[in-house]
Structures are given as C-alpha cells and as structure tokens.
C-alpha cells in the first residue's frame, strides 16, 4: 500500500506524464493537467475554460490542417479522464452498491454514472476493456449507490468542450481528500501499464 496526502490526483498526473515520455508513435498525443478541478474548473486554467479548444486548434494550425481535417481528427480521438475512485471500505459498506464496489489492488476502475457526472459511454468502456484484455490488465467498475449523490470529474467538461469521446477511470483509494489517502501499489503498476497501452492504441 501507498499512504500519502495528495494521491488525488497527483498519482495520475505522474503516471500519464511518464507514459507520454515513453510514447514513440508519430500520432499526436496530449496530456493535460488542469487546475481548479475541486472548485468547479471555472477558471482561466480550468477544464471549463477555452484552453482545450485553443490548444487543439493551434495544434491543427501547426500541422497545416483544414477545418475539416481538424474535425475528423477529433472524431477519431479518445480522451481518458483519470481521477481516483472510492475503494470499498467495510466501515462504510452501506455507502456502496454491492454489485459495483471497487477494491484496492484489483485493477483500474472504470467509473459510470447515469446522470452524466462521468463521461464514460458504452463505446469508450468497450474500447478500454479491449485494451485491458489484450494486455492482461484487470479492470473494475464503479457505479454510485443509487440513492447517493455522485461526485464528478473533468471528463464530461473536457469531452463536451472538445467534442471528443471520453472515458472516466482511475485507481481506487481509501480516505480520498484526507491527509492519509491510501492506494494499492499493484493498481499503480496496472494504471501505468494501461496508460502506456492507451497511448499506443
């Protein structure tokens, strides 16, 4: 186990950056690390700003793409929005749907919400299940208990701003937002491997 403050969400930033550094294909790959996620993302540097739109447009201009080329590129792209998930805790078992509780060290978690607080769709879930199966990465699924409100991520915001399909996923942790968040070392390994495979997809 890894116990530390600020695992949420520095762990995914480190793993994504590492995967990008190891990426060698000629396709355009981007990792974005947004500020202000916990306060609503509505700042100049937040996910709800125009930053993603400007960035994608400037990349396309730099590649001498037409507007049609830009839109086609977005249609063939995919976003992985990575943020930690609540791991099942026996002290608060009533807070979890028994069919969709995620466990520490059992693999990355795909997060789904019928009210669109997460960006995962059937199509993006299938893509990641395919990536994971080919590389023997175990996946879990988290769906919030139906009578509880759900948190959110930047996934739906970035997906709607960019018009690129998206999945929400991440590693499971105990004590999210505390000074002693706890994650599984095996999950960190699996998540690094999944990021590497995703960037090769």
Tab-separated table of N, CA and C in Angstrom, residues 2-125:
chain	number	residue	atom	x	y	z
A	2	UNK	N	0.360	2.304	-0.610
A	2	UNK	CA	0.989	3.630	-0.577
A	2	UNK	C	0.058	4.554	0.182
A	3	UNK	N	0.546	5.157	1.248
A	3	UNK	CA	-0.258	6.072	2.058
A	3	UNK	C	0.407	7.435	2.050
A	4	UNK	N	-0.352	8.446	1.611
A	4	UNK	CA	0.240	9.774	1.429
A	4	UNK	C	-0.866	10.806	1.235
A	5	UNK	N	-0.610	12.071	1.541
A	5	UNK	CA	-1.547	13.109	1.089
A	5	UNK	C	-1.411	13.341	-0.406
A	6	UNK	N	-2.457	13.859	-1.021
A	6	UNK	CA	-2.462	14.322	-2.416
A	6	UNK	C	-2.216	13.225	-3.451
A	7	UNK	N	-2.500	11.978	-3.095
A	7	UNK	CA	-2.525	10.949	-4.136
A	7	UNK	C	-3.543	11.360	-5.192
A	8	UNK	N	-4.665	11.910	-4.734
A	8	UNK	CA	-5.681	12.515	-5.597
A	8	UNK	C	-5.249	13.956	-5.866
A	9	UNK	N	-4.823	14.329	-7.086
A	9	UNK	CA	-4.800	13.463	-8.230
A	9	UNK	C	-3.394	13.456	-8.829
A	10	UNK	N	-2.423	13.680	-7.952
A	10	UNK	CA	-1.047	13.723	-8.458
A	10	UNK	C	-0.594	12.385	-9.029
A	11	UNK	N	-1.148	11.280	-8.507
A	11	UNK	CA	-0.705	9.968	-8.977
A	11	UNK	C	-0.965	9.790	-10.468
A	12	UNK	N	-2.137	10.213	-10.944
A	12	UNK	CA	-2.444	10.055	-12.362
A	12	UNK	C	-1.645	11.033	-13.223
A	13	UNK	N	-1.340	12.204	-12.687
A	13	UNK	CA	-0.508	13.158	-13.430
A	13	UNK	C	0.886	12.579	-13.661
A	14	UNK	N	1.467	11.976	-12.623
A	14	UNK	CA	2.801	11.377	-12.741
A	14	UNK	C	2.781	10.215	-13.729
A	15	UNK	N	1.776	9.333	-13.600
A	15	UNK	CA	1.709	8.157	-14.468
A	15	UNK	C	1.458	8.544	-15.926
A	16	UNK	N	0.586	9.516	-16.160
A	16	UNK	CA	0.301	9.952	-17.529
A	16	UNK	C	1.518	10.614	-18.159
A	17	UNK	N	2.207	11.453	-17.383
A	17	UNK	CA	3.412	12.107	-17.904
A	17	UNK	C	4.488	11.076	-18.246
A	18	UNK	N	4.637	10.073	-17.392
A	18	UNK	CA	5.618	9.018	-17.654
A	18	UNK	C	5.270	8.265	-18.929
A	19	UNK	N	3.982	7.941	-19.109
A	19	UNK	CA	3.553	7.233	-20.318
A	19	UNK	C	3.807	8.071	-21.564
A	20	UNK	N	3.589	9.380	-21.472
A	20	UNK	CA	3.816	10.258	-22.616
A	20	UNK	C	5.304	10.323	-22.968
A	21	UNK	N	6.152	10.339	-21.953
A	21	UNK	CA	7.596	10.363	-22.189
A	21	UNK	C	8.084	9.083	-22.869
A	22	UNK	N	7.408	7.978	-22.611
A	22	UNK	CA	7.803	6.692	-23.193
A	22	UNK	C	7.136	6.434	-24.543
A	23	UNK	N	6.229	7.308	-24.950
A	23	UNK	CA	5.482	7.137	-26.201
A	23	UNK	C	6.363	7.483	-27.387
A	24	UNK	N	6.317	6.651	-28.429
A	24	UNK	CA	7.211	6.862	-29.573
A	24	UNK	C	6.497	6.913	-30.922
A	25	UNK	N	5.173	6.781	-30.949
A	25	UNK	CA	4.482	6.798	-32.237
A	25	UNK	C	4.430	8.225	-32.794
A	26	UNK	N	4.085	8.339	-34.068
A	26	UNK	CA	4.061	9.647	-34.720
A	26	UNK	C	2.722	10.356	-34.580
A	27	UNK	N	1.739	9.689	-33.988
A	27	UNK	CA	0.442	10.335	-33.782
A	27	UNK	C	0.558	11.410	-32.715
A	28	UNK	N	-0.319	12.396	-32.761
A	28	UNK	CA	-0.306	13.477	-31.775
A	28	UNK	C	-0.945	12.995	-30.481
A	29	UNK	N	-0.195	13.069	-29.393
A	29	UNK	CA	-0.669	12.673	-28.067
A	29	UNK	C	-0.527	13.871	-27.134
A	30	UNK	N	-1.505	14.063	-26.277
A	30	UNK	CA	-1.503	15.207	-25.362
A	30	UNK	C	-1.870	14.728	-23.968
A	31	UNK	N	-1.188	15.242	-22.959
A	31	UNK	CA	-1.613	15.077	-21.571
A	31	UNK	C	-1.919	16.465	-21.016
A	32	UNK	N	-3.072	16.607	-20.417
A	32	UNK	CA	-3.479	17.883	-19.835
A	32	UNK	C	-3.623	17.728	-18.332
A	33	UNK	N	-3.079	18.683	-17.586
A	33	UNK	CA	-3.169	18.664	-16.135
A	33	UNK	C	-3.825	19.984	-15.711
A	34	UNK	N	-5.091	19.916	-15.354
A	34	UNK	CA	-5.872	21.130	-15.086
A	34	UNK	C	-5.832	21.518	-13.613
A	35	UNK	N	-5.843	22.832	-13.360
A	35	UNK	CA	-6.067	23.362	-12.023
A	35	UNK	C	-7.575	23.518	-11.797
A	36	UNK	N	-7.942	23.755	-10.558
A	36	UNK	CA	-9.296	24.190	-10.173
A	36	UNK	C	-10.365	23.101	-10.271
A	37	UNK	N	-9.966	21.834	-10.375
A	37	UNK	CA	-10.966	20.768	-10.522
A	37	UNK	C	-11.861	20.678	-9.288
A	38	UNK	N	-11.290	20.846	-8.106
A	38	UNK	CA	-12.076	20.706	-6.880
A	38	UNK	C	-12.979	21.913	-6.610
A	39	UNK	N	-12.783	22.986	-7.354
A	39	UNK	CA	-13.620	24.171	-7.148
A	39	UNK	C	-14.519	24.472	-8.342
A	40	UNK	N	-14.679	23.514	-9.233
A	40	UNK	CA	-15.623	23.686	-10.331
A	40	UNK	C	-15.010	23.895	-11.697
A	41	UNK	N	-13.697	24.043	-11.787
A	41	UNK	CA	-12.980	24.147	-13.075
A	41	UNK	C	-13.257	25.427	-13.854
A	42	UNK	N	-13.932	26.401	-13.255
A	42	UNK	CA	-14.303	27.612	-13.998
A	42	UNK	C	-13.306	28.742	-13.756
A	43	UNK	N	-12.053	28.464	-14.097
A	43	UNK	CA	-11.013	29.481	-14.061
A	43	UNK	C	-10.353	29.506	-15.437
A	44	UNK	N	-9.477	30.463	-15.663
A	44	UNK	CA	-8.832	30.581	-16.961
A	44	UNK	C	-8.022	29.333	-17.300
A	45	UNK	N	-7.489	28.668	-16.257
A	45	UNK	CA	-6.686	27.469	-16.486
A	45	UNK	C	-7.438	26.179	-16.162
A	46	UNK	N	-8.725	26.274	-15.895
A	46	UNK	CA	-9.516	25.106	-15.549
A	46	UNK	C	-10.072	24.390	-16.765
A	47	UNK	N	-10.622	23.201	-16.526
A	47	UNK	CA	-11.154	22.377	-17.624
A	47	UNK	C	-12.349	23.030	-18.310
A	48	UNK	N	-13.071	23.891	-17.601
A	48	UNK	CA	-14.240	24.547	-18.190
A	48	UNK	C	-13.879	25.812	-18.955
A	49	UNK	N	-12.597	26.113	-19.050
A	49	UNK	CA	-12.156	27.281	-19.823
A	49	UNK	C	-12.079	26.919	-21.308
A	50	UNK	N	-11.631	27.873	-22.113
A	50	UNK	CA	-11.473	27.649	-23.556
A	50	UNK	C	-10.112	27.065	-23.905
A	51	UNK	N	-9.320	26.706	-22.891
A	51	UNK	CA	-7.944	26.276	-23.135
A	51	UNK	C	-7.868	25.081	-24.081
A	52	UNK	N	-8.668	24.057	-23.841
A	52	UNK	CA	-8.603	22.853	-24.670
A	52	UNK	C	-8.952	23.163	-26.122
A	53	UNK	N	-9.935	24.026	-26.324
A	53	UNK	CA	-10.340	24.393	-27.687
A	53	UNK	C	-9.219	25.137	-28.400
A	54	UNK	N	-8.614	26.097	-27.721
A	54	UNK	CA	-7.498	26.845	-28.311
A	54	UNK	C	-6.306	25.927	-28.592
A	55	UNK	N	-6.014	25.039	-27.653
A	55	UNK	CA	-4.868	24.152	-27.819
A	55	UNK	C	-5.029	23.253	-29.040
A	56	UNK	N	-6.192	22.613	-29.157
A	56	UNK	CA	-6.422	21.714	-30.293
A	56	UNK	C	-6.384	22.467	-31.620
A	57	UNK	N	-6.948	23.668	-31.624
A	57	UNK	CA	-6.952	24.460	-32.854
A	57	UNK	C	-5.530	24.865	-33.248
A	58	UNK	N	-4.724	25.261	-32.267
A	58	UNK	CA	-3.360	25.689	-32.580
A	58	UNK	C	-2.494	24.522	-33.041
A	59	UNK	N	-2.729	23.339	-32.490
A	59	UNK	CA	-2.018	22.156	-32.968
A	59	UNK	C	-2.381	21.884	-34.421
A	60	UNK	N	-3.665	21.963	-34.740
A	60	UNK	CA	-4.115	21.728	-36.115
A	60	UNK	C	-3.535	22.755	-37.075
A	61	UNK	N	-3.499	24.011	-36.661
A	61	UNK	CA	-2.905	25.058	-37.500
A	61	UNK	C	-1.429	24.758	-37.742
A	62	UNK	N	-0.729	24.330	-36.677
A	62	UNK	CA	0.686	23.991	-36.801
A	62	UNK	C	0.941	22.825	-37.739
A	63	UNK	N	-0.071	21.959	-37.891
A	63	UNK	CA	0.044	20.810	-38.795
A	63	UNK	C	-0.527	21.109	-40.183
A	64	UNK	N	-0.895	22.366	-40.423
A	64	UNK	CA	-1.478	22.787	-41.708
A	64	UNK	C	-2.746	22.007	-42.054
A	65	UNK	N	-3.551	21.723	-41.035
A	65	UNK	CA	-4.806	21.014	-41.270
A	65	UNK	C	-5.921	22.000	-41.617
A	66	UNK	N	-6.814	21.555	-42.499
A	66	UNK	CA	-8.025	22.338	-42.766
A	66	UNK	C	-8.995	22.166	-41.605
A	67	UNK	N	-10.054	22.965	-41.604
A	67	UNK	CA	-11.073	22.827	-40.560
A	67	UNK	C	-11.697	21.437	-40.609
A	68	UNK	N	-11.919	20.909	-41.796
A	68	UNK	CA	-12.467	19.563	-41.939
A	68	UNK	C	-11.499	18.529	-41.361
A	69	UNK	N	-10.203	18.703	-41.608
A	69	UNK	CA	-9.206	17.798	-41.041
A	69	UNK	C	-9.238	17.835	-39.516
A	70	UNK	N	-9.386	19.044	-38.965
A	70	UNK	CA	-9.460	19.193	-37.513
A	70	UNK	C	-10.628	18.400	-36.941
A	71	UNK	N	-11.792	18.541	-37.553
A	71	UNK	CA	-12.992	17.880	-37.047
A	71	UNK	C	-12.895	16.366	-37.201
A	72	UNK	N	-12.310	15.916	-38.299
A	72	UNK	CA	-12.116	14.468	-38.483
A	72	UNK	C	-11.142	13.915	-37.447
A	73	UNK	N	-10.113	14.687	-37.132
A	73	UNK	CA	-9.147	14.245	-36.121
A	73	UNK	C	-9.824	14.079	-34.768
A	74	UNK	N	-10.710	14.978	-34.442
A	74	UNK	CA	-11.428	14.872	-33.167
A	74	UNK	C	-12.346	13.649	-33.149
A	75	UNK	N	-12.978	13.395	-34.279
A	75	UNK	CA	-13.877	12.237	-34.358
A	75	UNK	C	-13.135	10.921	-34.167
A	76	UNK	N	-11.857	10.889	-34.508
A	76	UNK	CA	-11.089	9.650	-34.375
A	76	UNK	C	-10.217	9.653	-33.122
A	77	UNK	N	-10.461	10.599	-32.219
A	77	UNK	CA	-9.656	10.714	-30.996
A	77	UNK	C	-10.414	10.159	-29.790
A	78	UNK	N	-9.701	10.037	-28.689
A	78	UNK	CA	-10.279	9.498	-27.452
A	78	UNK	C	-9.579	10.131	-26.260
A	79	UNK	N	-10.364	10.506	-25.265
A	79	UNK	CA	-9.836	11.094	-24.035
A	79	UNK	C	-9.976	10.090	-22.893
A	80	UNK	N	-8.926	9.949	-22.113
A	80	UNK	CA	-9.002	9.211	-20.847
A	80	UNK	C	-8.908	10.233	-19.722
A	81	UNK	N	-9.993	10.434	-19.019
A	81	UNK	CA	-10.017	11.333	-17.871
A	81	UNK	C	-9.718	10.508	-16.626
A	82	UNK	N	-8.581	10.764	-16.003
A	82	UNK	CA	-8.132	9.925	-14.884
A	82	UNK	C	-8.242	10.660	-13.556
A	83	UNK	N	-8.968	10.052	-12.631
A	83	UNK	CA	-9.159	10.605	-11.295
A	83	UNK	C	-9.438	9.424	-10.360
A	84	UNK	N	-9.052	9.542	-9.116
A	84	UNK	CA	-9.197	8.408	-8.203
A	84	UNK	C	-10.670	8.080	-7.955
A	85	UNK	N	-10.906	6.840	-7.535
A	85	UNK	CA	-12.248	6.354	-7.199
A	85	UNK	C	-12.266	5.914	-5.743
A	86	UNK	N	-13.451	5.921	-5.143
A	86	UNK	CA	-13.591	5.477	-3.753
A	86	UNK	C	-13.512	3.959	-3.673
A	87	UNK	N	-12.506	3.444	-2.979
A	87	UNK	CA	-12.395	1.997	-2.763
A	87	UNK	C	-13.370	1.561	-1.671
A	88	UNK	N	-13.850	0.342	-1.813
A	88	UNK	CA	-14.778	-0.184	-0.815
A	88	UNK	C	-14.151	-0.192	0.562
A	89	UNK	N	-14.894	0.301	1.529
A	89	UNK	CA	-14.428	0.370	2.912
A	89	UNK	C	-15.451	-0.339	3.790
A	90	UNK	N	-15.063	-1.416	4.476
A	90	UNK	CA	-16.038	-2.162	5.276
A	90	UNK	C	-16.665	-1.348	6.401
A	91	UNK	N	-16.016	-0.247	6.809
A	91	UNK	CA	-16.589	0.616	7.844
A	91	UNK	C	-17.769	1.430	7.323
A	92	UNK	N	-17.873	1.545	5.985
A	92	UNK	CA	-18.960	2.313	5.377
A	92	UNK	C	-19.611	1.504	4.265
A	93	UNK	N	-19.827	0.226	4.522
A	93	UNK	CA	-20.327	-0.687	3.487
A	93	UNK	C	-21.663	-0.243	2.924
A	94	UNK	N	-22.480	0.419	3.737
A	94	UNK	CA	-23.813	0.852	3.283
A	94	UNK	C	-23.737	1.937	2.217
A	95	UNK	N	-22.593	2.544	2.033
A	95	UNK	CA	-22.423	3.608	1.038
A	95	UNK	C	-22.120	3.078	-0.360
A	96	UNK	N	-21.936	1.776	-0.476
A	96	UNK	CA	-21.519	1.186	-1.746
A	96	UNK	C	-22.593	0.269	-2.312
A	97	UNK	N	-22.730	0.282	-3.615
A	97	UNK	CA	-23.569	-0.691	-4.295
A	97	UNK	C	-22.808	-2.013	-4.283
A	98	UNK	N	-23.357	-3.058	-3.696
A	98	UNK	CA	-22.613	-4.320	-3.579
A	98	UNK	C	-22.146	-4.887	-4.917
A	99	UNK	N	-22.872	-4.593	-5.986
A	99	UNK	CA	-22.504	-5.135	-7.298
A	99	UNK	C	-21.382	-4.344	-7.963
A	100	UNK	N	-21.106	-3.127	-7.481
A	100	UNK	CA	-20.123	-2.266	-8.146
A	100	UNK	C	-19.170	-1.612	-7.154
A	101	UNK	N	-18.724	-2.379	-6.184
A	101	UNK	CA	-17.733	-1.845	-5.252
A	101	UNK	C	-16.347	-2.188	-5.782
A	102	UNK	N	-15.446	-1.240	-5.718
A	102	UNK	CA	-14.097	-1.485	-6.237
A	102	UNK	C	-13.130	-1.650	-5.071
A	103	UNK	N	-12.164	-2.522	-5.283
A	103	UNK	CA	-11.241	-2.911	-4.224
A	103	UNK	C	-9.818	-2.446	-4.553
A	104	UNK	N	-9.070	-2.170	-3.520
A	104	UNK	CA	-7.666	-1.795	-3.697
A	104	UNK	C	-6.864	-3.000	-4.193
A	105	UNK	N	-5.959	-2.732	-5.129
A	105	UNK	CA	-5.058	-3.728	-5.735
A	105	UNK	C	-5.783	-4.752	-6.603
A	106	UNK	N	-6.946	-4.383	-7.133
A	106	UNK	CA	-7.685	-5.267	-8.042
A	106	UNK	C	-7.788	-4.682	-9.450
A	107	UNK	N	-7.052	-3.611	-9.722
A	107	UNK	CA	-7.019	-3.048	-11.065
A	107	UNK	C	-7.679	-1.688	-11.176
A	108	UNK	N	-7.397	-0.950	-12.278
A	108	UNK	CA	-8.018	0.351	-12.518
A	108	UNK	C	-9.542	0.248	-12.553
A	109	UNK	N	-10.176	1.355	-12.236
A	109	UNK	CA	-11.634	1.402	-12.102
A	109	UNK	C	-12.229	2.238	-13.232
A	110	UNK	N	-13.201	1.674	-13.952
A	110	UNK	CA	-13.999	2.449	-14.908
A	110	UNK	C	-15.191	3.012	-14.155
A	111	UNK	N	-15.383	4.327	-14.248
A	111	UNK	CA	-16.440	4.992	-13.480
A	111	UNK	C	-17.611	5.354	-14.407
A	112	UNK	N	-18.807	5.002	-13.946
A	112	UNK	CA	-20.022	5.181	-14.751
A	112	UNK	C	-21.082	5.869	-13.902
A	113	UNK	N	-21.828	6.781	-14.507
A	113	UNK	CA	-22.931	7.445	-13.803
A	113	UNK	C	-24.047	7.747	-14.790
A	114	UNK	N	-25.254	7.309	-14.465
A	114	UNK	CA	-26.391	7.502	-15.366
A	114	UNK	C	-26.765	8.971	-15.519
A	115	UNK	N	-26.358	9.812	-14.564
A	115	UNK	CA	-26.668	11.242	-14.618
A	115	UNK	C	-25.545	12.062	-15.261
A	116	UNK	N	-24.617	11.365	-15.917
A	116	UNK	CA	-23.550	12.008	-16.699
A	116	UNK	C	-22.561	12.823	-15.874
A	117	UNK	N	-22.360	12.452	-14.607
A	117	UNK	CA	-21.279	13.075	-13.848
A	117	UNK	C	-19.923	12.509	-14.253
A	118	UNK	N	-19.939	11.353	-14.897
A	118	UNK	CA	-18.754	10.783	-15.516
A	118	UNK	C	-19.016	10.692	-17.018
A	119	UNK	N	-17.944	10.722	-17.807
A	119	UNK	CA	-18.090	10.795	-19.263
A	119	UNK	C	-18.113	9.428	-19.948
A	120	UNK	N	-17.939	8.361	-19.196
A	120	UNK	CA	-17.880	7.016	-19.782
A	120	UNK	C	-19.150	6.686	-20.556
A	121	UNK	N	-18.963	6.139	-21.754
A	121	UNK	CA	-20.082	5.638	-22.558
A	121	UNK	C	-19.858	4.145	-22.805
A	122	UNK	N	-20.862	3.480	-23.335
A	122	UNK	CA	-20.706	2.070	-23.674
A	122	UNK	C	-19.568	1.849	-24.643
A	123	UNK	N	-19.406	2.772	-25.588
A	123	UNK	CA	-18.355	2.637	-26.594
A	123	UNK	C	-16.967	2.807	-25.982
A	124	UNK	N	-16.782	3.836	-25.157
A	124	UNK	CA	-15.450	4.050	-24.575
A	124	UNK	C	-15.109	2.967	-23.555
A	125	UNK	N	-16.110	2.481	-22.841
A	125	UNK	CA	-15.869	1.368	-21.914
A	125	UNK	C	-15.402	0.129	-22.690
